[in-house]
Amino acid sequence: MGKGAHKRVMTASIAAVAASVIGLSGCAGGGSGGAEDGTVTLEFTQWWEPELPDGALRSLMDEFEQQNPGIKVELLSGPYSSTREQIVAGSASGTLSDVVGLDGGWVYDLVQQGAIADLSEAMQTAGYDDSQLASQVQVDGATYSIPAVNFSYMLFTNDKLLSEAGVDEPPSTRSEFLSAAEAVTEKGDASGWALPLSLESPVGVQNDVMSWNWASGGRMLANGQPDLTNPDVTATVDYIKQLNDAGVIAPGAANLKEQDKVEEFTNERVGMMISSLAHINLLRENNPDLEFSVSPVPVADGFSGTPGVTFASWGVGVSSQTEHPEEAWKLIEFLMSPEANASLATSANGFPGNVNSEPGFDESDELYKAAYEAWQAGEPVNEFNGLPVAEQLMRIFDEELQRSLDQGQPVPDTLAAINEQWTTELSQS
Amino acid sequence: MTSAEAVALPSSEDVDVPGPAPAAPKQSSGRRALTPYLFLSPTLVLLIGLMAVPIAMVIAYSFMKRAITNPDTSFVGLDNYLAVIQDPSFTVSLVNTLIFCAVSVVAHFVIGLAFALLLNSDLVPVGLRVAFRAILILPWLFTVAVTAVLWRMLLSPNGVINYLATNAGVVGAPIEWLSSADLALPAITFINIWCGYPFFMISLLAGLQGIPQDLYEAAKVDGAGPVAQFVSVTLPQLRPVIISMALLDFIWTSQQFALIWMTTGGGPINATEVLSTFTYKLAFASYDFAEASASAVIVLLLSTILAVLYVRHQRAKE
């Protein structure tokens, strides 16, 4: 090899090493960027865009960009389940987006991880009036997530199946529900109720099991500590077991996911389900002939208090690592403004996070009207919001409930086991 | 050689007596020794950046308390390992992993060999063999996500399999394949077998086609029938391929996550919990990345044993 050739090899090798190092270090960059002309690009990670009508979120972002020249928003959209993983991993690797969509159940752990910023400070700095916010997710008195849209969980009933089974109205008490579910099941073509208990995503514990407890004024926590053995939770799980023993729950519950439940209802294989109002459009789109009603989750017989309405939220927060906290807050302020928030809530079929927003529901739509009345008459409850390792707690509940339903583990033993495991989990968090 | 040097060289016709070759430019011995490493350096950087560093980080996390989620983490020695090993779910997932892997590998081998023999047989017309090859390799072409969704639908209580079985009178009522604690592990093992046998089939087919025909002819001369030929010629000749494939398949199957997660999520209860789902839940449900790292290191150590066996076997073959 000549001297010149050798030099070229050396140069090429060094260039390749440099390129590899630059390439690798490039992976570490995250969050937003600032262009030479001063334009700031905010990254906004969320699962909302796929669940909204095409172009709805982008159109809102375009409006924000128009109102705030110099700020661009890049939407990073993915399914709900992978968004959480993305946020956890992004925070650990320093690549978390500036603004992030948050579920209430994730907040505590992300705060512990130091992933999301204290929004109380941002609100104070910006002189923001937080009395217009319907709710805030707080940890140790500081706000870390602001629910932008709330989705209540209601009882969906297939009018045709219920009518054929001799049930004229959606059930309003547990005993009416059991009778209706038995009547539908006995007809033979469908099951009475769908209960999703898949361990992949154990949200069924919150939406389909605990909603019964909250509807009748029950609570699963006392002073922030697990209180699963109280009479209300015991009565709820006893009731679920009663439904299971009566054979009214659709087969395959232990492996059923949220979307499977909706599909079963859409295809008229179950008469009733508890689900988010966000699914109304999906049901109408996938089965235009489906006749269904929406009503509050049935309460315990004789209950006369204010019913709890289970809700889930699309919360929004800011990365603690963002280089543009002011611009990030501006985006949140925009999303929570009465007009933008109303538009977002209407597109999502949810209830707005700003108390001054007027939901743009079609007044002639009986389903929304009924749901909105139930929402206003009840008390929004979700004890998993802001709770540490919320998903793991649901999974523990799910596994023990499966033991009770599938293997006959007595309900008191089931709840005692859950209580013990929850206490251990929470003490370690 | 550069183009300038090539031009300067005399043609063979001008040379009567071969003279001494032109002296190569002298290089310092240090630079000469460095050259091979410079050639290797891009790959080495990638290897360190993409393999060694992440593995070292995971090992480091496994000795820390609440790594990643706690900024003020501290060294806790083997505490995370003890916590993982003492967790009853770990034992369940280890046993499930062993059953899942062992049954999958054996079935992959048996089915793969059967189909490879079919595709290699002269008794089957060439056109039919081509058609079989295309059909039998199909499961390999699906991604794990598609396979999981497909089989979830097929095995659902309202799925095609239950429909056919109940209509044919094979069973009285739909079977809950994936949601029964007794059936879920066999069901996902079956799905894994379905999507994994083509790898064995193709490898064994290549092995079969490499066996010299002389051996079979010699065996025939000695009076060996088809079974004796299979036992005395085919299997011994395929032995190196079988051992390599079995070790690799065992390692890969023990890492199987997506299929199990997307079909059962480790349930019902913990019937299909394997080491990969157990580790995932520690990380992304309990946010305990330190214990998840300890669990991952245990899996790494178990896989390393198999990897060492594989490498030793490969060396012995050489």
mmCIF file of N, CA and C in Angstrom, chain A residues 1-3 5-10 13-14 16-17 20-21 24 81 84-85 88-89 92 105-106 109-110 112-114 198-201 251-257 260 264 269 389-392 395 399 402-403 406-407 425 428-429, chain B residues 2 5 24-25 27 31-32 34-35 38-39 41-43 45-46 48-50 61 66 68-71 89 152 156-158 176 178-181 261-270 273 280-281 283-289 291:
data_model
loop_
_atom_site.group_PDB
_atom_site.id
_atom_site.type_symbol
_atom_site.label_atom_id
_atom_site.label_comp_id
_atom_site.label_asym_id
_atom_site.label_seq_id
_atom_site.Cartn_x
_atom_site.Cartn_y
_atom_site.Cartn_z
ATOM 1 N N MET A 1 0.856 -1.196 0.000
ATOM 2 C CA MET A 1 0.000 0.000 0.000
ATOM 3 C C MET A 1 0.890 1.244 0.000
ATOM 4 N N GLY A 2 0.605 2.151 -0.927
ATOM 5 C CA GLY A 2 1.407 3.361 -1.005
ATOM 6 C C GLY A 2 1.082 4.306 0.132
ATOM 7 N N LYS A 3 1.940 5.309 0.261
ATOM 8 C CA LYS A 3 1.742 6.249 1.370
ATOM 9 C C LYS A 3 0.414 7.014 1.221
ATOM 10 N N ALA A 5 -2.189 6.011 -0.446
ATOM 11 C CA ALA A 5 -3.303 5.085 -0.192
ATOM 12 C C ALA A 5 -3.501 4.889 1.298
ATOM 13 N N HIS A 6 -2.425 4.759 2.000
ATOM 14 C CA HIS A 6 -2.506 4.540 3.441
ATOM 15 C C HIS A 6 -3.191 5.729 4.124
ATOM 16 N N LYS A 7 -2.793 6.911 3.662
ATOM 17 C CA LYS A 7 -3.410 8.119 4.244
ATOM 18 C C LYS A 7 -4.915 8.140 3.989
ATOM 19 N N ARG A 8 -5.258 7.717 2.763
ATOM 20 C CA ARG A 8 -6.681 7.730 2.421
ATOM 21 C C ARG A 8 -7.456 6.755 3.308
ATOM 22 N N VAL A 9 -6.798 5.590 3.548
ATOM 23 C CA VAL A 9 -7.457 4.604 4.413
ATOM 24 C C VAL A 9 -7.664 5.180 5.808
ATOM 25 N N MET A 10 -6.573 5.836 6.285
ATOM 26 C CA MET A 10 -6.650 6.427 7.633
ATOM 27 C C MET A 10 -7.778 7.466 7.695
ATOM 28 N N SER A 13 -11.175 5.849 7.509
ATOM 29 C CA SER A 13 -11.521 5.168 8.757
ATOM 30 C C SER A 13 -11.950 6.168 9.815
ATOM 31 N N ILE A 14 -11.168 7.263 9.921
ATOM 32 C CA ILE A 14 -11.487 8.275 10.933
ATOM 33 C C ILE A 14 -12.851 8.905 10.620
ATOM 34 N N ALA A 16 -15.278 7.492 9.032
ATOM 35 C CA ALA A 16 -16.334 6.516 9.332
ATOM 36 C C ALA A 16 -16.615 6.460 10.819
ATOM 37 N N VAL A 17 -15.526 6.485 11.626
ATOM 38 C CA VAL A 17 -15.702 6.461 13.078
ATOM 39 C C VAL A 17 -16.477 7.701 13.518
ATOM 40 N N SER A 20 -20.050 7.409 12.605
ATOM 41 C CA SER A 20 -20.777 6.482 13.486
ATOM 42 C C SER A 20 -21.082 7.145 14.813
ATOM 43 N N VAL A 21 -20.067 7.841 15.364
ATOM 44 C CA VAL A 21 -20.259 8.485 16.664
ATOM 45 C C VAL A 21 -21.340 9.556 16.568
ATOM 46 N N LEU A 24 -24.663 7.898 16.290
ATOM 47 C CA LEU A 24 -25.138 7.372 17.570
ATOM 48 C C LEU A 24 -25.568 8.495 18.496
ATOM 49 N N SER A 81 -51.779 2.638 24.210
ATOM 50 C CA SER A 81 -50.892 1.774 24.988
ATOM 51 C C SER A 81 -49.424 2.102 24.758
ATOM 52 N N ARG A 84 -47.780 5.567 26.439
ATOM 53 C CA ARG A 84 -47.232 5.550 27.806
ATOM 54 C C ARG A 84 -45.792 5.027 27.812
ATOM 55 N N GLU A 85 -45.566 3.935 27.080
ATOM 56 C CA GLU A 85 -44.207 3.382 27.001
ATOM 57 C C GLU A 85 -43.252 4.405 26.402
ATOM 58 N N VAL A 88 -42.410 7.045 29.053
ATOM 59 C CA VAL A 88 -41.496 6.527 30.082
ATOM 60 C C VAL A 88 -40.087 6.384 29.510
ATOM 61 N N ALA A 89 -40.006 5.781 28.322
ATOM 62 C CA ALA A 89 -38.690 5.568 27.707
ATOM 63 C C ALA A 89 -38.072 6.900 27.288
ATOM 64 N N ALA A 92 -36.570 8.621 30.260
ATOM 65 C CA ALA A 92 -35.326 7.991 30.708
ATOM 66 C C ALA A 92 -34.168 8.309 29.775
ATOM 67 N N GLY A 105 -53.869 8.016 35.335
ATOM 68 C CA GLY A 105 -53.214 6.902 36.009
ATOM 69 C C GLY A 105 -51.701 6.882 35.837
ATOM 70 N N TRP A 106 -51.189 7.651 34.902
ATOM 71 C CA TRP A 106 -49.734 7.639 34.674
ATOM 72 C C TRP A 106 -49.014 8.724 35.464
ATOM 73 N N ASP A 109 -46.456 8.295 38.611
ATOM 74 C CA ASP A 109 -45.181 7.631 38.300
ATOM 75 C C ASP A 109 -44.275 8.527 37.465
ATOM 76 N N LEU A 110 -44.876 9.298 36.564
ATOM 77 C CA LEU A 110 -44.065 10.200 35.739
ATOM 78 C C LEU A 110 -43.499 11.344 36.578
ATOM 79 N N GLN A 112 -42.714 10.999 39.777
ATOM 80 C CA GLN A 112 -41.626 10.362 40.516
ATOM 81 C C GLN A 112 -40.378 10.228 39.659
ATOM 82 N N GLN A 113 -40.615 9.993 38.390
ATOM 83 C CA GLN A 113 -39.503 9.822 37.452
ATOM 84 C C GLN A 113 -38.873 11.178 37.101
ATOM 85 N N GLY A 114 -39.538 12.262 37.488
ATOM 86 C CA GLY A 114 -39.044 13.591 37.141
ATOM 87 C C GLY A 114 -39.261 13.906 35.679
ATOM 88 N N SER A 198 -58.822 -8.601 30.170
ATOM 89 C CA SER A 198 -57.502 -8.944 29.618
ATOM 90 C C SER A 198 -56.399 -8.328 30.471
ATOM 91 N N LEU A 199 -55.335 -9.098 30.666
ATOM 92 C CA LEU A 199 -54.218 -8.592 31.466
ATOM 93 C C LEU A 199 -53.281 -7.717 30.651
ATOM 94 N N GLU A 200 -53.432 -7.737 29.341
ATOM 95 C CA GLU A 200 -52.562 -6.897 28.515
ATOM 96 C C GLU A 200 -52.816 -5.423 28.852
ATOM 97 N N SER A 201 -54.081 -5.069 28.923
ATOM 98 C CA SER A 201 -54.441 -3.716 29.323
ATOM 99 C C SER A 201 -55.606 -3.834 30.307
ATOM 100 N N PRO A 251 -68.572 -15.170 27.015
ATOM 101 C CA PRO A 251 -67.432 -16.068 27.195
ATOM 102 C C PRO A 251 -66.120 -15.412 26.779
ATOM 103 N N GLY A 252 -65.026 -15.892 27.404
ATOM 104 C CA GLY A 252 -63.703 -15.363 27.049
ATOM 105 C C GLY A 252 -63.349 -14.082 27.771
ATOM 106 N N ALA A 253 -64.040 -13.792 28.892
ATOM 107 C CA ALA A 253 -63.821 -12.518 29.591
ATOM 108 C C ALA A 253 -62.361 -12.321 29.990
ATOM 109 N N ALA A 254 -61.702 -13.389 30.418
ATOM 110 C CA ALA A 254 -60.329 -13.251 30.907
ATOM 111 C C ALA A 254 -59.368 -12.788 29.822
ATOM 112 N N ASN A 255 -59.786 -12.905 28.589
ATOM 113 C CA ASN A 255 -58.897 -12.533 27.479
ATOM 114 C C ASN A 255 -59.474 -11.385 26.645
ATOM 115 N N LEU A 256 -60.591 -10.847 27.121
ATOM 116 C CA LEU A 256 -61.288 -9.819 26.345
ATOM 117 C C LEU A 256 -60.665 -8.444 26.581
ATOM 118 N N LYS A 257 -60.407 -7.716 25.492
ATOM 119 C CA LYS A 257 -59.853 -6.364 25.614
ATOM 120 C C LYS A 257 -60.978 -5.345 25.428
ATOM 121 N N ASP A 260 -62.385 -5.356 22.055
ATOM 122 C CA ASP A 260 -63.180 -6.569 21.795
ATOM 123 C C ASP A 260 -64.601 -6.390 22.322
ATOM 124 N N GLU A 264 -67.943 -6.734 20.240
ATOM 125 C CA GLU A 264 -69.008 -7.678 20.596
ATOM 126 C C GLU A 264 -70.360 -6.960 20.633
ATOM 127 N N ARG A 269 -73.536 -9.268 19.780
ATOM 128 C CA ARG A 269 -73.313 -10.530 20.486
ATOM 129 C C ARG A 269 -73.450 -10.353 21.996
ATOM 130 N N VAL A 389 -48.425 3.606 40.371
ATOM 131 C CA VAL A 389 -48.489 2.322 39.645
ATOM 132 C C VAL A 389 -49.932 1.861 39.398
ATOM 133 N N ALA A 390 -50.748 2.794 38.906
ATOM 134 C CA ALA A 390 -52.182 2.516 38.742
ATOM 135 C C ALA A 390 -52.431 1.270 37.890
ATOM 136 N N GLU A 391 -51.675 1.131 36.803
ATOM 137 C CA GLU A 391 -51.931 -0.018 35.924
ATOM 138 C C GLU A 391 -51.596 -1.331 36.629
ATOM 139 N N GLN A 392 -50.522 -1.308 37.419
ATOM 140 C CA GLN A 392 -50.154 -2.533 38.140
ATOM 141 C C GLN A 392 -51.220 -2.874 39.181
ATOM 142 N N ARG A 395 -53.949 -4.493 37.423
ATOM 143 C CA ARG A 395 -53.588 -5.855 37.004
ATOM 144 C C ARG A 395 -53.694 -6.828 38.174
ATOM 145 N N GLU A 399 -56.122 -10.059 38.201
ATOM 146 C CA GLU A 399 -55.691 -11.454 38.419
ATOM 147 C C GLU A 399 -56.481 -12.103 39.548
ATOM 148 N N GLN A 402 -60.025 -12.765 38.522
ATOM 149 C CA GLN A 402 -60.082 -13.960 37.663
ATOM 150 C C GLN A 402 -60.031 -15.228 38.516
ATOM 151 N N ARG A 403 -59.212 -15.188 39.584
ATOM 152 C CA ARG A 403 -59.157 -16.354 40.492
ATOM 153 C C ARG A 403 -60.527 -16.601 41.119
ATOM 154 N N ASP A 406 -63.024 -17.634 38.031
ATOM 155 C CA ASP A 406 -62.675 -18.851 37.299
ATOM 156 C C ASP A 406 -62.391 -20.037 38.225
ATOM 157 N N GLN A 407 -61.800 -19.730 39.386
ATOM 158 C CA GLN A 407 -61.368 -20.842 40.242
ATOM 159 C C GLN A 407 -62.097 -20.890 41.578
ATOM 160 N N GLU A 425 -47.503 -2.548 47.147
ATOM 161 C CA GLU A 425 -47.119 -1.760 45.964
ATOM 162 C C GLU A 425 -47.032 -0.275 46.301
ATOM 163 N N GLN A 428 -44.098 0.799 48.397
ATOM 164 C CA GLN A 428 -42.808 0.788 47.691
ATOM 165 C C GLN A 428 -42.681 1.949 46.705
ATOM 166 N N SER A 429 -43.803 2.630 46.435
ATOM 167 C CA SER A 429 -43.762 3.684 45.411
ATOM 168 C C SER A 429 -43.293 5.018 45.994
ATOM 169 N N THR B 2 -1.613 2.016 -7.348
ATOM 170 C CA THR B 2 -2.297 3.169 -7.927
ATOM 171 C C THR B 2 -2.183 3.146 -9.431
ATOM 172 N N GLU B 5 1.353 4.207 -10.622
ATOM 173 C CA GLU B 5 2.361 3.146 -10.493
ATOM 174 C C GLU B 5 2.199 2.131 -11.621
ATOM 175 N N ALA B 24 8.610 -1.403 -1.496
ATOM 176 C CA ALA B 24 7.384 -0.761 -0.982
ATOM 177 C C ALA B 24 7.780 0.337 -0.005
ATOM 178 N N PRO B 25 6.951 1.411 0.027
ATOM 179 C CA PRO B 25 7.295 2.472 0.978
ATOM 180 C C PRO B 25 7.298 1.918 2.411
ATOM 181 N N GLN B 27 6.752 1.535 6.254
ATOM 182 C CA GLN B 27 5.782 2.032 7.228
ATOM 183 C C GLN B 27 6.324 1.738 8.616
ATOM 184 N N ARG B 31 2.187 1.948 12.911
ATOM 185 C CA ARG B 31 1.106 2.306 11.998
ATOM 186 C C ARG B 31 0.557 1.054 11.315
ATOM 187 N N ARG B 32 1.490 0.141 10.943
ATOM 188 C CA ARG B 32 1.068 -1.113 10.303
ATOM 189 C C ARG B 32 0.150 -1.907 11.243
ATOM 190 N N LEU B 34 -1.707 -0.717 13.485
ATOM 191 C CA LEU B 34 -2.955 0.016 13.728
ATOM 192 C C LEU B 34 -3.972 -0.151 12.587
ATOM 193 N N THR B 35 -3.429 -0.366 11.377
ATOM 194 C CA THR B 35 -4.295 -0.377 10.183
ATOM 195 C C THR B 35 -5.513 -1.320 10.299
ATOM 196 N N LEU B 38 -8.161 0.150 12.379
ATOM 197 C CA LEU B 38 -8.871 1.277 11.770
ATOM 198 C C LEU B 38 -9.948 0.781 10.814
ATOM 199 N N PHE B 39 -9.645 -0.305 10.127
ATOM 200 C CA PHE B 39 -10.667 -0.898 9.245
ATOM 201 C C PHE B 39 -11.869 -1.383 10.065
ATOM 202 N N SER B 41 -12.734 -0.287 13.001
ATOM 203 C CA SER B 41 -13.262 0.687 13.967
ATOM 204 C C SER B 41 -14.732 1.075 13.776
ATOM 205 N N PRO B 42 -15.228 1.297 12.538
ATOM 206 C CA PRO B 42 -16.665 1.660 12.440
ATOM 207 C C PRO B 42 -17.569 0.597 13.055
ATOM 208 N N THR B 43 -17.260 -0.663 12.740
ATOM 209 C CA THR B 43 -18.088 -1.752 13.282
ATOM 210 C C THR B 43 -17.937 -1.838 14.797
ATOM 211 N N VAL B 45 -17.252 0.562 16.845
ATOM 212 C CA VAL B 45 -17.996 1.666 17.475
ATOM 213 C C VAL B 45 -19.476 1.317 17.549
ATOM 214 N N LEU B 46 -20.010 0.789 16.451
ATOM 215 C CA LEU B 46 -21.428 0.399 16.439
ATOM 216 C C LEU B 46 -21.697 -0.692 17.472
ATOM 217 N N ILE B 48 -20.025 -1.372 20.167
ATOM 218 C CA ILE B 48 -19.956 -0.842 21.540
ATOM 219 C C ILE B 48 -21.190 0.011 21.834
ATOM 220 N N GLY B 49 -21.534 0.875 20.863
ATOM 221 C CA GLY B 49 -22.657 1.790 21.090
ATOM 222 C C GLY B 49 -23.999 1.094 21.163
ATOM 223 N N LEU B 50 -24.196 0.093 20.327
ATOM 224 C CA LEU B 50 -25.520 -0.529 20.244
ATOM 225 C C LEU B 50 -25.661 -1.810 21.058
ATOM 226 N N TYR B 61 -27.964 -0.976 36.140
ATOM 227 C CA TYR B 61 -29.275 -0.688 36.746
ATOM 228 C C TYR B 61 -29.697 -1.805 37.698
ATOM 229 N N ARG B 66 -34.309 1.423 42.477
ATOM 230 C CA ARG B 66 -35.260 2.230 41.688
ATOM 231 C C ARG B 66 -34.558 3.011 40.577
ATOM 232 N N ILE B 68 -33.581 4.662 37.096
ATOM 233 C CA ILE B 68 -34.315 5.451 36.105
ATOM 234 C C ILE B 68 -35.406 6.310 36.750
ATOM 235 N N THR B 69 -36.291 5.694 37.532
ATOM 236 C CA THR B 69 -37.406 6.474 38.066
ATOM 237 C C THR B 69 -36.993 7.334 39.261
ATOM 238 N N ASN B 70 -35.883 6.983 39.872
ATOM 239 C CA ASN B 70 -35.442 7.758 41.024
ATOM 240 C C ASN B 70 -34.110 8.436 40.711
ATOM 241 N N PRO B 71 -34.083 9.765 40.655
ATOM 242 C CA PRO B 71 -32.837 10.451 40.316
ATOM 243 C C PRO B 71 -31.737 10.205 41.358
ATOM 244 N N SER B 89 -44.137 -15.078 41.170
ATOM 245 C CA SER B 89 -44.423 -14.993 39.733
ATOM 246 C C SER B 89 -43.202 -15.347 38.890
ATOM 247 N N ARG B 152 -55.985 -14.948 17.621
ATOM 248 C CA ARG B 152 -56.972 -14.494 18.619
ATOM 249 C C ARG B 152 -58.381 -14.600 18.041
ATOM 250 N N SER B 156 -61.113 -17.388 19.306
ATOM 251 C CA SER B 156 -62.110 -16.728 20.151
ATOM 252 C C SER B 156 -63.323 -17.656 20.362
ATOM 253 N N PRO B 157 -64.036 -17.497 21.492
ATOM 254 C CA PRO B 157 -65.223 -18.345 21.697
ATOM 255 C C PRO B 157 -66.213 -18.254 20.531
ATOM 256 N N ASN B 158 -66.233 -17.081 19.850
ATOM 257 C CA ASN B 158 -67.111 -16.940 18.680
ATOM 258 C C ASN B 158 -66.343 -17.132 17.379
ATOM 259 N N GLU B 176 -62.970 -22.050 25.443
ATOM 260 C CA GLU B 176 -62.255 -20.786 25.667
ATOM 261 C C GLU B 176 -60.748 -21.063 25.619
ATOM 262 N N LEU B 178 -58.020 -19.366 24.759
ATOM 263 C CA LEU B 178 -57.029 -18.429 25.284
ATOM 264 C C LEU B 178 -57.413 -17.833 26.631
ATOM 265 N N SER B 179 -58.636 -18.074 27.071
ATOM 266 C CA SER B 179 -59.038 -17.473 28.344
ATOM 267 C C SER B 179 -59.284 -18.513 29.426
ATOM 268 N N SER B 180 -58.894 -19.743 29.152
ATOM 269 C CA SER B 180 -58.995 -20.774 30.182
ATOM 270 C C SER B 180 -57.589 -20.994 30.754
ATOM 271 N N ALA B 181 -57.495 -20.995 32.080
ATOM 272 C CA ALA B 181 -56.186 -21.154 32.723
ATOM 273 C C ALA B 181 -55.525 -22.480 32.346
ATOM 274 N N TRP B 261 -47.717 -11.508 24.614
ATOM 275 C CA TRP B 261 -48.319 -10.276 25.114
ATOM 276 C C TRP B 261 -49.588 -9.933 24.350
ATOM 277 N N MET B 262 -49.553 -10.117 23.036
ATOM 278 C CA MET B 262 -50.695 -9.711 22.227
ATOM 279 C C MET B 262 -51.837 -10.720 22.237
ATOM 280 N N THR B 263 -51.551 -11.956 22.618
ATOM 281 C CA THR B 263 -52.639 -12.937 22.655
ATOM 282 C C THR B 263 -53.264 -13.071 24.046
ATOM 283 N N THR B 264 -52.418 -13.126 25.087
ATOM 284 C CA THR B 264 -52.976 -13.365 26.431
ATOM 285 C C THR B 264 -52.521 -12.355 27.479
ATOM 286 N N GLY B 265 -51.479 -11.591 27.185
ATOM 287 C CA GLY B 265 -50.962 -10.637 28.181
ATOM 288 C C GLY B 265 -50.397 -11.331 29.410
ATOM 289 N N GLY B 266 -50.078 -12.616 29.284
ATOM 290 C CA GLY B 266 -49.532 -13.368 30.433
ATOM 291 C C GLY B 266 -50.621 -14.091 31.223
ATOM 292 N N GLY B 267 -51.884 -13.846 30.883
ATOM 293 C CA GLY B 267 -52.991 -14.444 31.628
ATOM 294 C C GLY B 267 -53.564 -15.644 30.914
ATOM 295 N N PRO B 268 -54.707 -16.133 31.323
ATOM 296 C CA PRO B 268 -55.479 -15.711 32.495
ATOM 297 C C PRO B 268 -54.755 -16.040 33.803
ATOM 298 N N ILE B 269 -54.965 -15.198 34.792
ATOM 299 C CA ILE B 269 -54.216 -15.191 36.065
ATOM 300 C C ILE B 269 -52.735 -15.099 35.697
ATOM 301 N N ASN B 270 -51.971 -16.198 35.823
ATOM 302 C CA ASN B 270 -50.577 -16.125 35.359
ATOM 303 C C ASN B 270 -50.237 -17.367 34.534
ATOM 304 N N GLU B 273 -47.716 -16.578 31.868
ATOM 305 C CA GLU B 273 -46.635 -15.645 32.240
ATOM 306 C C GLU B 273 -45.283 -16.304 31.935
ATOM 307 N N TYR B 280 -41.276 -7.382 31.432
ATOM 308 C CA TYR B 280 -41.954 -6.210 30.868
ATOM 309 C C TYR B 280 -42.872 -5.559 31.908
ATOM 310 N N LYS B 281 -43.603 -6.403 32.639
ATOM 311 C CA LYS B 281 -44.533 -5.859 33.630
ATOM 312 C C LYS B 281 -43.782 -5.137 34.754
ATOM 313 N N ALA B 283 -41.070 -3.528 34.427
ATOM 314 C CA ALA B 283 -40.599 -2.241 33.905
ATOM 315 C C ALA B 283 -41.739 -1.277 33.647
ATOM 316 N N PHE B 284 -42.747 -1.727 32.910
ATOM 317 C CA PHE B 284 -43.740 -0.773 32.409
ATOM 318 C C PHE B 284 -45.078 -0.777 33.153
ATOM 319 N N ALA B 285 -45.246 -1.667 34.124
ATOM 320 C CA ALA B 285 -46.463 -1.604 34.933
ATOM 321 C C ALA B 285 -46.098 -1.176 36.348
ATOM 322 N N SER B 286 -44.992 -1.729 36.868
ATOM 323 C CA SER B 286 -44.572 -1.351 38.226
ATOM 324 C C SER B 286 -43.538 -0.239 38.206
ATOM 325 N N TYR B 287 -43.048 0.115 37.031
ATOM 326 C CA TYR B 287 -41.996 1.135 36.881
ATOM 327 C C TYR B 287 -40.761 0.782 37.715
ATOM 328 N N ASP B 288 -40.542 -0.507 37.961
ATOM 329 C CA ASP B 288 -39.370 -0.909 38.720
ATOM 330 C C ASP B 288 -38.304 -1.383 37.732
ATOM 331 N N PHE B 289 -37.612 -0.424 37.164
ATOM 332 C CA PHE B 289 -36.639 -0.757 36.123
ATOM 333 C C PHE B 289 -35.425 -1.490 36.702
ATOM 334 N N GLU B 291 -35.476 -3.848 39.187
ATOM 335 C CA GLU B 291 -35.819 -5.277 39.250
ATOM 336 C C GLU B 291 -36.013 -5.849 37.844
#
